[in-house]
Structure formats: C-alpha cells, structure tokens
Amino acid sequence: MSSPLLEQLIESFRVLPGVGRKTAQRMAYHVLERGRDGGRRLAQVLAEAVERIGHCSQCRDFSETDVCTVCASGGRDRQQLCVVESPADRLAIETATGYRGLYYVLQGRLSPLDGIGPRELGLALAARLAGGEVTELIVATSSTVEGEATAHYLAQLARQHGARPSRLAQGLPLGGELEYVDRGTLSHAFGTRGEMRD
Ligand SMILES: [Zn+2]
C-alpha cells in the first residue's frame, strides 16, 4: 500500500457490519476520489455522535440528553410500557404503529452463556414497575428462543407489580427480529396483541 494512512482508512471502514476488505477499499477510494466533502462531514458527525450520544436514564434508548424526547414528552400515555430488545426495534414500532405509550429498551435478551440472566435484564425495569404507574406491559421481544424466555420472565415481573402483560400477536416470523418485519405485519401484530397467560 502506497500510503499508510490509506491503509488505516481501509481498516477503519471494516468496523462497520458487513464490510469486508474489498468493500472497505471501495469506500476509501470513493471518499478520496469523489467524496472528500462527504467524508469530512462523516468524520465530523461520527466523532460528535460517539462522544455525545448516550442512553436515556428512563428507557435506555439512545439519547443526547439524560431523558430522551419520548420519555420527556407530555403527550405519551405513561400507563403503557412497551419492552423491546434494541433501539432498532423501538424505532420499528414507533414508525409502523400509532403507539402513544412509553418504551423500555432491554439492550439485549436472556443469554445465560454470556452471563445475562433475568436479574441483569430486569433490575431497572422492576424498579420502574414498582413505581405503580404502568398498567400494561407490552412485551415486544423477538420470537426466538431467548426472546420467548425473556418474554416469559417479563410477564412474571409485570404480574408481580400488578401490571397486565401483553404480547404481540402471532403472524410475526418465528425466530425473526422485529426490525426486519414489514410495517403492515408489525402494525397488525401490535394492534391485535393479547394478554399473556401462563
Ligand atoms: Zn427515554
């Protein structure tokens, strides 16, 4: 490689998911040949984003402020709390449905092998439910084995605190991640959610 910096640039692009050596090379050449302005903007926004975007203290979604705009909004129904696995799932529900309640982002699901048990996932949520404001806990974890186990645990947690657990209706693909479900299917599954029973 004729430039050590170019080599570093290529390697840096490889931190992105799905980007291998070839694609990283193409990106680096593109920026240098035709996209220097875009490259400057990308570098600036990227640096700012990784410094300034943290997590909302209430829902754990990404936020630049201690409490995110959704949690801080006076226009949301505080009796409904929808639990999702990731920020991408939260965005999918917000975009596809007319849901006006609040969210809680797990940032993961049960994974005993990685040492993520119910306790690790549910501690902050339990404190939230103990507040007594939430009457319906909408469990929107994925329909994978771990997602179902997480849902079961969350339903128990909700009942312990006097909240009604509900689960998105069937029709979502088995083993599927919410963020990849099309809008119509997600909207329908959300709208026809049913109470969870043992
Ligand atoms: Zn929030």
mmCIF file of C-alpha atoms and ligand atoms in Angstrom:
data_model
loop_
_atom_site.group_PDB
_atom_site.id
_atom_site.type_symbol
_atom_site.label_atom_id
_atom_site.label_comp_id
_atom_site.label_asym_id
_atom_site.label_seq_id
_atom_site.Cartn_x
_atom_site.Cartn_y
_atom_site.Cartn_z
ATOM 1 C CA MET A 1 0.000 0.000 0.000
ATOM 2 C CA SER A 2 1.465 3.352 -1.105
ATOM 3 C CA SER A 3 0.068 5.272 1.870
ATOM 4 C CA PRO A 4 -0.026 4.046 5.469
ATOM 5 C CA LEU A 5 -2.890 6.457 6.133
ATOM 6 C CA LEU A 6 -4.905 4.975 3.270
ATOM 7 C CA GLU A 7 -4.313 1.543 4.764
ATOM 8 C CA GLN A 8 -5.599 2.823 8.128
ATOM 9 C CA LEU A 9 -8.659 4.311 6.457
ATOM 10 C CA ILE A 10 -9.495 0.994 4.802
ATOM 11 C CA GLU A 11 -9.062 -0.899 8.049
ATOM 12 C CA SER A 12 -11.235 1.668 9.852
ATOM 13 C CA PHE A 13 -14.164 1.159 7.466
ATOM 14 C CA ARG A 14 -14.058 -2.524 8.385
ATOM 15 C CA VAL A 15 -15.512 -1.824 11.838
ATOM 16 C CA LEU A 16 -18.903 -1.485 10.083
ATOM 17 C CA PRO A 17 -21.077 -4.625 9.895
ATOM 18 C CA GLY A 18 -20.981 -6.470 6.593
ATOM 19 C CA VAL A 19 -17.981 -4.518 5.307
ATOM 20 C CA GLY A 20 -15.118 -6.733 4.187
ATOM 21 C CA ARG A 21 -11.725 -5.798 2.791
ATOM 22 C CA LYS A 22 -12.969 -5.225 -0.802
ATOM 23 C CA THR A 23 -15.895 -3.024 0.197
ATOM 24 C CA ALA A 24 -13.709 -1.073 2.608
ATOM 25 C CA GLN A 25 -11.247 -0.394 -0.203
ATOM 26 C CA ARG A 26 -14.038 0.824 -2.463
ATOM 27 C CA MET A 27 -15.307 3.160 0.272
ATOM 28 C CA ALA A 28 -11.863 4.594 0.927
ATOM 29 C CA TYR A 29 -11.153 5.207 -2.785
ATOM 30 C CA HIS A 30 -14.586 6.736 -3.240
ATOM 31 C CA VAL A 31 -14.063 9.227 -0.422
ATOM 32 C CA LEU A 32 -10.640 10.247 -1.760
ATOM 33 C CA GLU A 33 -11.585 10.363 -5.435
ATOM 34 C CA ARG A 34 -15.061 11.869 -5.406
ATOM 35 C CA GLY A 35 -16.364 12.368 -1.891
ATOM 36 C CA ARG A 36 -13.999 14.495 0.176
ATOM 37 C CA ASP A 37 -16.731 16.882 1.364
ATOM 38 C CA GLY A 38 -18.969 13.994 2.359
ATOM 39 C CA GLY A 39 -16.008 12.332 4.030
ATOM 40 C CA ARG A 40 -15.293 15.442 6.097
ATOM 41 C CA ARG A 41 -18.937 15.633 7.171
ATOM 42 C CA LEU A 42 -18.998 11.927 8.018
ATOM 43 C CA ALA A 43 -15.837 12.238 10.124
ATOM 44 C CA GLN A 44 -17.219 15.237 11.993
ATOM 45 C CA VAL A 45 -20.683 13.806 12.699
ATOM 46 C CA LEU A 46 -19.278 10.398 13.595
ATOM 47 C CA ALA A 47 -16.851 11.911 16.110
ATOM 48 C CA GLU A 48 -19.616 14.005 17.653
ATOM 49 C CA ALA A 49 -22.106 11.139 17.752
ATOM 50 C CA VAL A 50 -19.808 8.708 19.549
ATOM 51 C CA GLU A 51 -18.913 11.417 22.073
ATOM 52 C CA ARG A 52 -22.338 12.876 22.734
ATOM 53 C CA ILE A 53 -24.942 10.129 22.275
ATOM 54 C CA GLY A 54 -25.508 8.180 25.451
ATOM 55 C CA HIS A 55 -28.511 6.364 26.906
ATOM 56 C CA CYS A 56 -31.765 7.765 28.267
ATOM 57 C CA SER A 57 -31.864 7.219 32.038
ATOM 58 C CA GLN A 58 -35.501 6.096 31.813
ATOM 59 C CA CYS A 59 -35.881 3.926 28.695
ATOM 60 C CA ARG A 60 -32.197 3.246 27.868
ATOM 61 C CA ASP A 61 -32.692 4.162 24.202
ATOM 62 C CA PHE A 62 -30.007 6.330 22.607
ATOM 63 C CA SER A 63 -30.252 9.945 23.696
ATOM 64 C CA GLU A 64 -28.160 13.110 23.810
ATOM 65 C CA THR A 65 -29.903 14.227 26.970
ATOM 66 C CA ASP A 66 -30.350 12.492 30.328
ATOM 67 C CA VAL A 67 -34.037 11.886 29.495
ATOM 68 C CA CYS A 68 -34.900 11.335 25.808
ATOM 69 C CA THR A 69 -37.548 13.343 23.936
ATOM 70 C CA VAL A 70 -40.072 10.466 24.007
ATOM 71 C CA CYS A 71 -39.805 9.933 27.775
ATOM 72 C CA ALA A 72 -39.861 13.692 28.398
ATOM 73 C CA SER A 73 -42.923 14.231 26.205
ATOM 74 C CA GLY A 74 -46.150 15.192 27.962
ATOM 75 C CA GLY A 75 -48.175 13.645 25.127
ATOM 76 C CA ARG A 76 -47.394 9.981 25.857
ATOM 77 C CA ASP A 77 -49.550 7.521 27.805
ATOM 78 C CA ARG A 78 -47.498 6.666 30.906
ATOM 79 C CA GLN A 79 -49.645 3.657 31.795
ATOM 80 C CA GLN A 80 -48.405 1.678 28.799
ATOM 81 C CA LEU A 81 -44.813 0.463 28.673
ATOM 82 C CA CYS A 82 -43.531 -1.446 25.642
ATOM 83 C CA VAL A 83 -40.413 -3.564 26.158
ATOM 84 C CA VAL A 84 -38.172 -4.094 23.135
ATOM 85 C CA GLU A 85 -34.744 -5.663 22.711
ATOM 86 C CA SER A 86 -32.995 -2.935 20.762
ATOM 87 C CA PRO A 87 -33.218 0.726 19.702
ATOM 88 C CA ALA A 88 -33.873 -0.507 16.138
ATOM 89 C CA ASP A 89 -36.939 -2.445 17.358
ATOM 90 C CA ARG A 90 -38.216 0.619 19.191
ATOM 91 C CA LEU A 91 -37.885 2.681 16.028
ATOM 92 C CA ALA A 92 -39.705 -0.012 14.005
ATOM 93 C CA ILE A 93 -42.691 0.028 16.383
ATOM 94 C CA GLU A 94 -42.780 3.814 16.583
ATOM 95 C CA THR A 95 -42.759 4.051 12.777
ATOM 96 C CA ALA A 96 -45.199 1.226 11.996
ATOM 97 C CA THR A 97 -47.824 1.692 14.710
ATOM 98 C CA GLY A 98 -49.735 4.544 16.277
ATOM 99 C CA TYR A 99 -48.475 3.566 19.748
ATOM 100 C CA ARG A 100 -48.511 6.510 22.162
ATOM 101 C CA GLY A 101 -47.157 4.864 25.303
ATOM 102 C CA LEU A 102 -43.561 4.705 26.536
ATOM 103 C CA TYR A 103 -40.753 2.239 25.837
ATOM 104 C CA TYR A 104 -38.118 0.305 27.686
ATOM 105 C CA VAL A 105 -35.114 -0.930 25.688
ATOM 106 C CA LEU A 106 -33.520 -4.065 27.128
ATOM 107 C CA GLN A 107 -30.323 -3.702 25.079
ATOM 108 C CA GLY A 108 -30.161 -7.480 24.890
ATOM 109 C CA ARG A 109 -32.068 -10.566 25.908
ATOM 110 C CA LEU A 110 -31.566 -13.501 28.227
ATOM 111 C CA SER A 111 -28.302 -15.200 27.431
ATOM 112 C CA PRO A 112 -27.116 -17.474 30.242
ATOM 113 C CA LEU A 113 -23.897 -18.296 28.365
ATOM 114 C CA ASP A 114 -22.942 -14.615 28.350
ATOM 115 C CA GLY A 115 -23.943 -14.260 31.980
ATOM 116 C CA ILE A 116 -27.053 -12.239 31.121
ATOM 117 C CA GLY A 117 -29.773 -13.625 33.368
ATOM 118 C CA PRO A 118 -33.200 -12.238 34.261
ATOM 119 C CA ARG A 119 -31.656 -10.228 37.061
ATOM 120 C CA GLU A 120 -29.249 -8.396 34.749
ATOM 121 C CA LEU A 121 -32.006 -7.613 32.263
ATOM 122 C CA GLY A 122 -34.814 -6.811 34.610
ATOM 123 C CA LEU A 123 -33.403 -4.874 37.541
ATOM 124 C CA ALA A 124 -34.064 -1.371 36.272
ATOM 125 C CA LEU A 125 -37.373 -2.443 34.778
ATOM 126 C CA ALA A 126 -38.510 -3.875 38.111
ATOM 127 C CA ALA A 127 -37.784 -0.532 39.741
ATOM 128 C CA ARG A 128 -39.803 1.179 37.028
ATOM 129 C CA LEU A 129 -42.782 -1.163 37.509
ATOM 130 C CA ALA A 130 -42.587 -0.708 41.267
ATOM 131 C CA GLY A 131 -43.438 2.949 40.667
ATOM 132 C CA GLY A 132 -47.004 1.739 40.084
ATOM 133 C CA GLU A 133 -47.753 3.959 37.081
ATOM 134 C CA VAL A 134 -47.621 1.187 34.470
ATOM 135 C CA THR A 135 -50.835 -0.830 33.996
ATOM 136 C CA GLU A 136 -49.970 -2.643 30.743
ATOM 137 C CA LEU A 137 -46.541 -4.087 29.925
ATOM 138 C CA ILE A 138 -46.387 -4.778 26.197
ATOM 139 C CA VAL A 139 -43.730 -7.422 25.622
ATOM 140 C CA ALA A 140 -42.279 -6.992 22.139
ATOM 141 C CA THR A 141 -39.232 -9.240 22.361
ATOM 142 C CA SER A 142 -38.415 -11.333 19.292
ATOM 143 C CA SER A 143 -39.859 -14.790 18.714
ATOM 144 C CA THR A 144 -36.510 -16.502 19.120
ATOM 145 C CA VAL A 145 -35.952 -18.999 21.951
ATOM 146 C CA GLU A 146 -34.165 -16.344 24.046
ATOM 147 C CA GLY A 147 -36.804 -13.767 23.146
ATOM 148 C CA GLU A 148 -39.599 -16.087 24.325
ATOM 149 C CA ALA A 149 -37.766 -16.889 27.560
ATOM 150 C CA THR A 150 -37.280 -13.179 28.142
ATOM 151 C CA ALA A 151 -40.992 -12.573 27.443
ATOM 152 C CA HIS A 152 -41.969 -15.219 29.988
ATOM 153 C CA TYR A 153 -39.769 -13.638 32.623
ATOM 154 C CA LEU A 154 -41.073 -10.131 31.862
ATOM 155 C CA ALA A 155 -44.683 -11.334 32.133
ATOM 156 C CA GLN A 156 -43.995 -12.681 35.623
ATOM 157 C CA LEU A 157 -42.295 -9.451 36.590
ATOM 158 C CA ALA A 158 -45.281 -7.437 35.357
ATOM 159 C CA ARG A 159 -47.780 -9.550 37.326
ATOM 160 C CA GLN A 160 -45.704 -9.203 40.487
ATOM 161 C CA HIS A 161 -46.156 -5.460 40.196
ATOM 162 C CA GLY A 162 -49.856 -5.502 39.306
ATOM 163 C CA ALA A 163 -49.394 -4.736 35.604
ATOM 164 C CA ARG A 164 -51.060 -6.705 32.805
ATOM 165 C CA PRO A 165 -48.541 -8.315 30.420
ATOM 166 C CA SER A 166 -49.444 -8.481 26.730
ATOM 167 C CA ARG A 167 -47.598 -9.945 23.766
ATOM 168 C CA LEU A 168 -47.634 -9.044 20.097
ATOM 169 C CA ALA A 169 -49.989 -11.269 18.117
ATOM 170 C CA GLN A 170 -48.757 -14.213 16.115
ATOM 171 C CA GLY A 171 -48.010 -13.592 12.488
ATOM 172 C CA LEU A 172 -44.528 -12.374 13.197
ATOM 173 C CA PRO A 173 -41.975 -14.720 11.637
ATOM 174 C CA LEU A 174 -40.565 -17.296 14.040
ATOM 175 C CA GLY A 175 -37.020 -16.504 15.049
ATOM 176 C CA GLY A 176 -37.398 -13.100 13.448
ATOM 177 C CA GLU A 177 -36.089 -9.783 14.647
ATOM 178 C CA LEU A 178 -38.696 -7.032 14.810
ATOM 179 C CA GLU A 179 -36.638 -4.530 12.901
ATOM 180 C CA TYR A 180 -36.822 -6.674 9.738
ATOM 181 C CA VAL A 181 -40.592 -7.244 9.832
ATOM 182 C CA ASP A 182 -42.536 -5.232 7.273
ATOM 183 C CA ARG A 183 -44.597 -2.315 8.552
ATOM 184 C CA GLY A 184 -48.040 -3.786 7.803
ATOM 185 C CA THR A 185 -47.330 -7.062 9.603
ATOM 186 C CA LEU A 186 -45.791 -5.303 12.596
ATOM 187 C CA SER A 187 -48.634 -2.801 12.835
ATOM 188 C CA HIS A 188 -51.207 -5.632 12.754
ATOM 189 C CA ALA A 189 -49.364 -7.772 15.303
ATOM 190 C CA PHE A 190 -49.052 -4.782 17.605
ATOM 191 C CA GLY A 191 -52.687 -3.734 17.264
ATOM 192 C CA THR A 192 -54.037 -7.226 17.945
ATOM 193 C CA ARG A 193 -51.740 -8.012 20.885
ATOM 194 C CA GLY A 194 -53.215 -10.275 23.522
ATOM 195 C CA GLU A 195 -52.858 -10.730 27.248
ATOM 196 C CA MET A 196 -50.147 -13.223 28.205
ATOM 197 C CA ARG A 197 -51.200 -16.257 30.226
ATOM 198 C CA ASP A 198 -49.010 -18.915 31.760
HETATM 199 ZN ZN ZN B 1 -36.239 7.636 27.113
#
